[in-house]
GROMACS .gro file of C-alpha atoms in nm:
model
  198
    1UNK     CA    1   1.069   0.594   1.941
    2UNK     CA    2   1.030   0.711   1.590
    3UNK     CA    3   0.970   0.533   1.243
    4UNK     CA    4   1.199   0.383   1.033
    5UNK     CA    5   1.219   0.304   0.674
    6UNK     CA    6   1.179  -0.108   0.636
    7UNK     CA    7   1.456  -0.263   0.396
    8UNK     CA    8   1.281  -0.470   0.120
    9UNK     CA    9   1.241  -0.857   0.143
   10UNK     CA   10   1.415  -0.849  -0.212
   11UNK     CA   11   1.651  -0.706  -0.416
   12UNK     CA   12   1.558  -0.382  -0.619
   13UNK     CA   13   1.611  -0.590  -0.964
   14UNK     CA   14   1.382  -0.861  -0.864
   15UNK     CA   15   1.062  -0.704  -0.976
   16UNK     CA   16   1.190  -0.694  -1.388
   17UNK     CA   17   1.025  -0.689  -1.583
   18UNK     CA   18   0.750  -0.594  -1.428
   19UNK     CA   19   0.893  -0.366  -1.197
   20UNK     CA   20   1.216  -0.197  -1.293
   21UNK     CA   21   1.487  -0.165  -1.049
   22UNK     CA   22   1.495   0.264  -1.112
   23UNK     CA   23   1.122   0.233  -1.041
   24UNK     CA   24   1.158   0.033  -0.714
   25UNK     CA   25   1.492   0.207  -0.591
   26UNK     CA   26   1.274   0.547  -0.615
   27UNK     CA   27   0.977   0.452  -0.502
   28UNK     CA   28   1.122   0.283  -0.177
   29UNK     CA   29   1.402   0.460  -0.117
   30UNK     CA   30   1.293   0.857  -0.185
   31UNK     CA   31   0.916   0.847  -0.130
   32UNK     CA   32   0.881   0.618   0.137
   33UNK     CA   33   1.161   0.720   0.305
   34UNK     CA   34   0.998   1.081   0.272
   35UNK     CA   35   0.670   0.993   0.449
   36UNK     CA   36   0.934   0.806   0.743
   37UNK     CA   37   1.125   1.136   0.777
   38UNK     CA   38   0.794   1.365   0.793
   39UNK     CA   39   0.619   1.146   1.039
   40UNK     CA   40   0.944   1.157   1.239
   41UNK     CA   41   0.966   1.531   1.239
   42UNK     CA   42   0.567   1.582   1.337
   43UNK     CA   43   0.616   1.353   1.634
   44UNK     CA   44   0.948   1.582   1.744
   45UNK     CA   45   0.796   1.915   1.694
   46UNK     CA   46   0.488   1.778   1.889
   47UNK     CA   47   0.757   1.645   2.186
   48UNK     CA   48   0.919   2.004   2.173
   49UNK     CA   49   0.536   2.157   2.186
   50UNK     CA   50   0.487   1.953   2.465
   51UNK     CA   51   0.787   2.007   2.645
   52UNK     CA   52   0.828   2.365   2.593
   53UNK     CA   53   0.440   2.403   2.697
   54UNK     CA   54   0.406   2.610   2.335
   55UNK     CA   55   0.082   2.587   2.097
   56UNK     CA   56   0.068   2.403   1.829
   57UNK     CA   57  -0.210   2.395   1.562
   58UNK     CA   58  -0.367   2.093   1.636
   59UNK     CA   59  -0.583   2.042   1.319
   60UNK     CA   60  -0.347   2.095   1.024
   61UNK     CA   61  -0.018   1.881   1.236
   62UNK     CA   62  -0.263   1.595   1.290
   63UNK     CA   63  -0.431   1.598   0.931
   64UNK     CA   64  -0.005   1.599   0.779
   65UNK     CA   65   0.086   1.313   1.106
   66UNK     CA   66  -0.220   1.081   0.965
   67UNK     CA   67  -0.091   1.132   0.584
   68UNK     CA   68   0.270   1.046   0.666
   69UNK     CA   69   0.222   0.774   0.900
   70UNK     CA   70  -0.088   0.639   0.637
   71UNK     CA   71   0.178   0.674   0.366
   72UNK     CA   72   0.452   0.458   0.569
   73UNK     CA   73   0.236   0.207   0.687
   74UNK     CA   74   0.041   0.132   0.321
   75UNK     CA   75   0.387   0.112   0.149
   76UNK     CA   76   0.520  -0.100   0.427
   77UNK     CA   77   0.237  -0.348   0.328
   78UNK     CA   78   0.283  -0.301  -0.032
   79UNK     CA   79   0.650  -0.414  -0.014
   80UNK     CA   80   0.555  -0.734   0.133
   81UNK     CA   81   0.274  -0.864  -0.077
   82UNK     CA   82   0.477  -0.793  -0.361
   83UNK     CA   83   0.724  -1.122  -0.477
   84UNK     CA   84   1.004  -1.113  -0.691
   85UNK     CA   85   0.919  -1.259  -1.063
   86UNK     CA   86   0.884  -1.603  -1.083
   87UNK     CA   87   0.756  -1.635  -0.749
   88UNK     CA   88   0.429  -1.473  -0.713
   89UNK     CA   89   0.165  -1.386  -0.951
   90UNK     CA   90  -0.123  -1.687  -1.046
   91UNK     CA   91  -0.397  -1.745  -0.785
   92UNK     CA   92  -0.395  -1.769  -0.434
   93UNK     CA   93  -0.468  -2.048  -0.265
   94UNK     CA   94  -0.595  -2.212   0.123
   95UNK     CA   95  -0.805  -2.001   0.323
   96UNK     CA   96  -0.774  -1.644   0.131
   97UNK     CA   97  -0.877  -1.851  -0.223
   98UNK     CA   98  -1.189  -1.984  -0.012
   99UNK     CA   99  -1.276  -1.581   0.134
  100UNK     CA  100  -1.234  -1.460  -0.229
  101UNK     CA  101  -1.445  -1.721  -0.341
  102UNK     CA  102  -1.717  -1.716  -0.093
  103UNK     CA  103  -1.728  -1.317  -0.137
  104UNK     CA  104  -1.678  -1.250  -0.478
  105UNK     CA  105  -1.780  -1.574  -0.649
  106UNK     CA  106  -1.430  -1.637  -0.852
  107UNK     CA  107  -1.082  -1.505  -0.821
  108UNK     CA  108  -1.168  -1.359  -1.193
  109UNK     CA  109  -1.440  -1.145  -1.040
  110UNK     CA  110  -1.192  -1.046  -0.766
  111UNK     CA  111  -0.914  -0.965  -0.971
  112UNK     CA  112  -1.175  -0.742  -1.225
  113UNK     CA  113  -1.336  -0.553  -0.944
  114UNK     CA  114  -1.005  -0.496  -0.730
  115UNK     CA  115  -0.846  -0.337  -1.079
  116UNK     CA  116  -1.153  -0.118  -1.134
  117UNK     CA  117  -1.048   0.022  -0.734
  118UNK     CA  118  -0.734   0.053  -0.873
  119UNK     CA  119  -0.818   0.188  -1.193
  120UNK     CA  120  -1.050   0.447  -1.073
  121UNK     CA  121  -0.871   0.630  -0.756
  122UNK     CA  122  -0.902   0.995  -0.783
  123UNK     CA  123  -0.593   1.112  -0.798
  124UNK     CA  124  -0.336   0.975  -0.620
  125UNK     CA  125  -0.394   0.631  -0.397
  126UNK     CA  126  -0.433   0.299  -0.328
  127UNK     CA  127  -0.646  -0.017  -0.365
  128UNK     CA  128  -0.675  -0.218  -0.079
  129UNK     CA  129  -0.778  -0.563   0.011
  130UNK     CA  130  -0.920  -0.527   0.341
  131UNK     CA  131  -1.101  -0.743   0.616
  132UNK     CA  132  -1.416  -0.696   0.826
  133UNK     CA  133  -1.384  -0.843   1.176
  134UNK     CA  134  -1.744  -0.822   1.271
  135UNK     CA  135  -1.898  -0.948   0.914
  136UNK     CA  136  -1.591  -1.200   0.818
  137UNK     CA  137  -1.583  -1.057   0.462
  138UNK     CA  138  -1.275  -0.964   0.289
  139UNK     CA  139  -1.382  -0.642   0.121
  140UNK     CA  140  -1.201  -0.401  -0.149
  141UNK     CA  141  -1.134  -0.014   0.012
  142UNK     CA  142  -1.003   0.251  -0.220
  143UNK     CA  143  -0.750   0.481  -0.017
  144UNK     CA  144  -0.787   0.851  -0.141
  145UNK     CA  145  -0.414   0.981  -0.126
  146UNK     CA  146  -0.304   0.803   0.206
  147UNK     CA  147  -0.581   0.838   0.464
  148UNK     CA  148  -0.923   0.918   0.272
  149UNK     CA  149  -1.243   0.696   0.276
  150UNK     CA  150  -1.040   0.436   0.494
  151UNK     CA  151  -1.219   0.180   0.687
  152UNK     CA  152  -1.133   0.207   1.079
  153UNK     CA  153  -1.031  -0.070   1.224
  154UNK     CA  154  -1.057  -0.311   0.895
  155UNK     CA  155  -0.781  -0.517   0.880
  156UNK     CA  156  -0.568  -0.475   0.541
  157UNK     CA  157  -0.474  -0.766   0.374
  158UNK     CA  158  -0.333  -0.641   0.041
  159UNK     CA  159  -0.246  -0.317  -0.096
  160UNK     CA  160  -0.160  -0.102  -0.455
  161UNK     CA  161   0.009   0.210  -0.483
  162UNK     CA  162  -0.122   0.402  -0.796
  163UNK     CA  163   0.047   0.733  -0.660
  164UNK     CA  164   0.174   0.813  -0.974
  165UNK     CA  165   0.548   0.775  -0.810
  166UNK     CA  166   0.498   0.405  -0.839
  167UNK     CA  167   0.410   0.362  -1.203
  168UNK     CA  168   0.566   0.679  -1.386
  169UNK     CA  169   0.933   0.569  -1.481
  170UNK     CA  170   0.841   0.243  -1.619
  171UNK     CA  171   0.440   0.275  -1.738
  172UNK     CA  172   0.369   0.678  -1.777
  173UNK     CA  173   0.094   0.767  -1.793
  174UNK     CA  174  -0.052   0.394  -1.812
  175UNK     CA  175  -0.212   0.346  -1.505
  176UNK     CA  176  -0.396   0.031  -1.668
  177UNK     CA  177  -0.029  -0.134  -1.787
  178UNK     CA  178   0.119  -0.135  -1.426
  179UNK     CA  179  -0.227  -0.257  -1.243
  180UNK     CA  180  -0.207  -0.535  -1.501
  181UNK     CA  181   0.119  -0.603  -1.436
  182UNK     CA  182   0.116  -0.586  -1.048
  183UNK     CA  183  -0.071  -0.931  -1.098
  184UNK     CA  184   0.231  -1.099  -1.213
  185UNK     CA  185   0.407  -1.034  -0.912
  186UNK     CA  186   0.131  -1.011  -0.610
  187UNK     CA  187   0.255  -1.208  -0.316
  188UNK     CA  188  -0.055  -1.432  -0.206
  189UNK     CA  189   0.147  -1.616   0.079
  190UNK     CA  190   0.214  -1.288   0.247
  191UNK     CA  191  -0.149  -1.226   0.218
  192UNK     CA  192  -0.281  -1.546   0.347
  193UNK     CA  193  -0.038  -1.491   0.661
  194UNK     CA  194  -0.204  -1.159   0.720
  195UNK     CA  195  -0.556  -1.294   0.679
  196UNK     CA  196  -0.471  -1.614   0.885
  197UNK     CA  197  -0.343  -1.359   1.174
  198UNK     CA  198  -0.704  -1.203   1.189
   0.00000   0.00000   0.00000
């Protein structure tokens, strides 16, 4: 069984203007779908390795396996807890608005310190939302390209690319423009399902 690329739970327009469909059709369809077909082709060479009884080098195929499967699993979330305009964006609400709360002391505080992550990524990678099972705090985890300075076994909540393949077409070289305006369409009910399933 191999990966496949998930089809968005919108259309590629539904993001303007926030969000243009070029941006999205790119993003989804050519990088994504990149990180799919190179996780696919790691886990066939290692079946022919295995098969064949031939060496592989272990260190550098599982170092490019963890990137491409990190990369197709954080976009995967990112697609979801993004909603089309006009239906996410604002505050979140039920139990994650009561989490945030508890941890951070406002959703304003939140918001400020989750754009900093964002903001200040080395590079290319992501902010996360993420949750601690054994201290029941929702904390923030910045994601060096796709699988750096992760948390194991945290659950993640919410994600944002700032790969610069996600911003580039419609923000440039404005990282700061496309963070802000990732806010207008974050998808809190998808989030509140994923912290309500830990």
């Amino acid at each position: 069984k191999f990966y496949v690329l998930p089809k968005l739970p919108y259309e590629y327009n539904d993001l303007l203007p926030h969000m243009s469909e070029e941006q999205l059709w790119i993003h989804h369809s050519k990088h994504h779908q990149a990180y799919v077909n190179g996780a696919n082709a790691i886990l066939q060479r290692l079946d022919k390795a295995r098969k064949e009884g031939t060496d592989i080098d272990v260190k550098s195929t599982l170092k490019e396996l963890s990137f491409n499967i990190g990369g197709h699993y954080l976009h995967s979330l990112f697609w979801g807890n993004l909603a089309p305009t006009g239906k996410g964006g604002g505050k979140p609400s039920g139990a994650l608005d009561d989490a945030i709360a508890k941890e951070f002391g406002s959703f304003d505080r939140f918001k400020k310190e989750f754009s900093q992550a964002a903001l200040s990524v080395e590079g290319s990678g992501w902010a996360a939302l993420s949750y601690c099972m054994q201290t029941n705090r929702p904390i923030i985890m910045q994601v060096e390209k796709h699988n750096m300075n992760v948390y194991p076994a945290f659950r993640i909540l919410m994600v944002l690319d700032v790969f610069e393949h996600a911003y580039y077409i419609d923000y440039k070289n404005e990282r700061a423009k496309f963070v802000e305006a990732f806010w207008n369409i974050a998808n809190w009910d998808e989030v509140n399902k994923r912290l309500e399933k830990v």
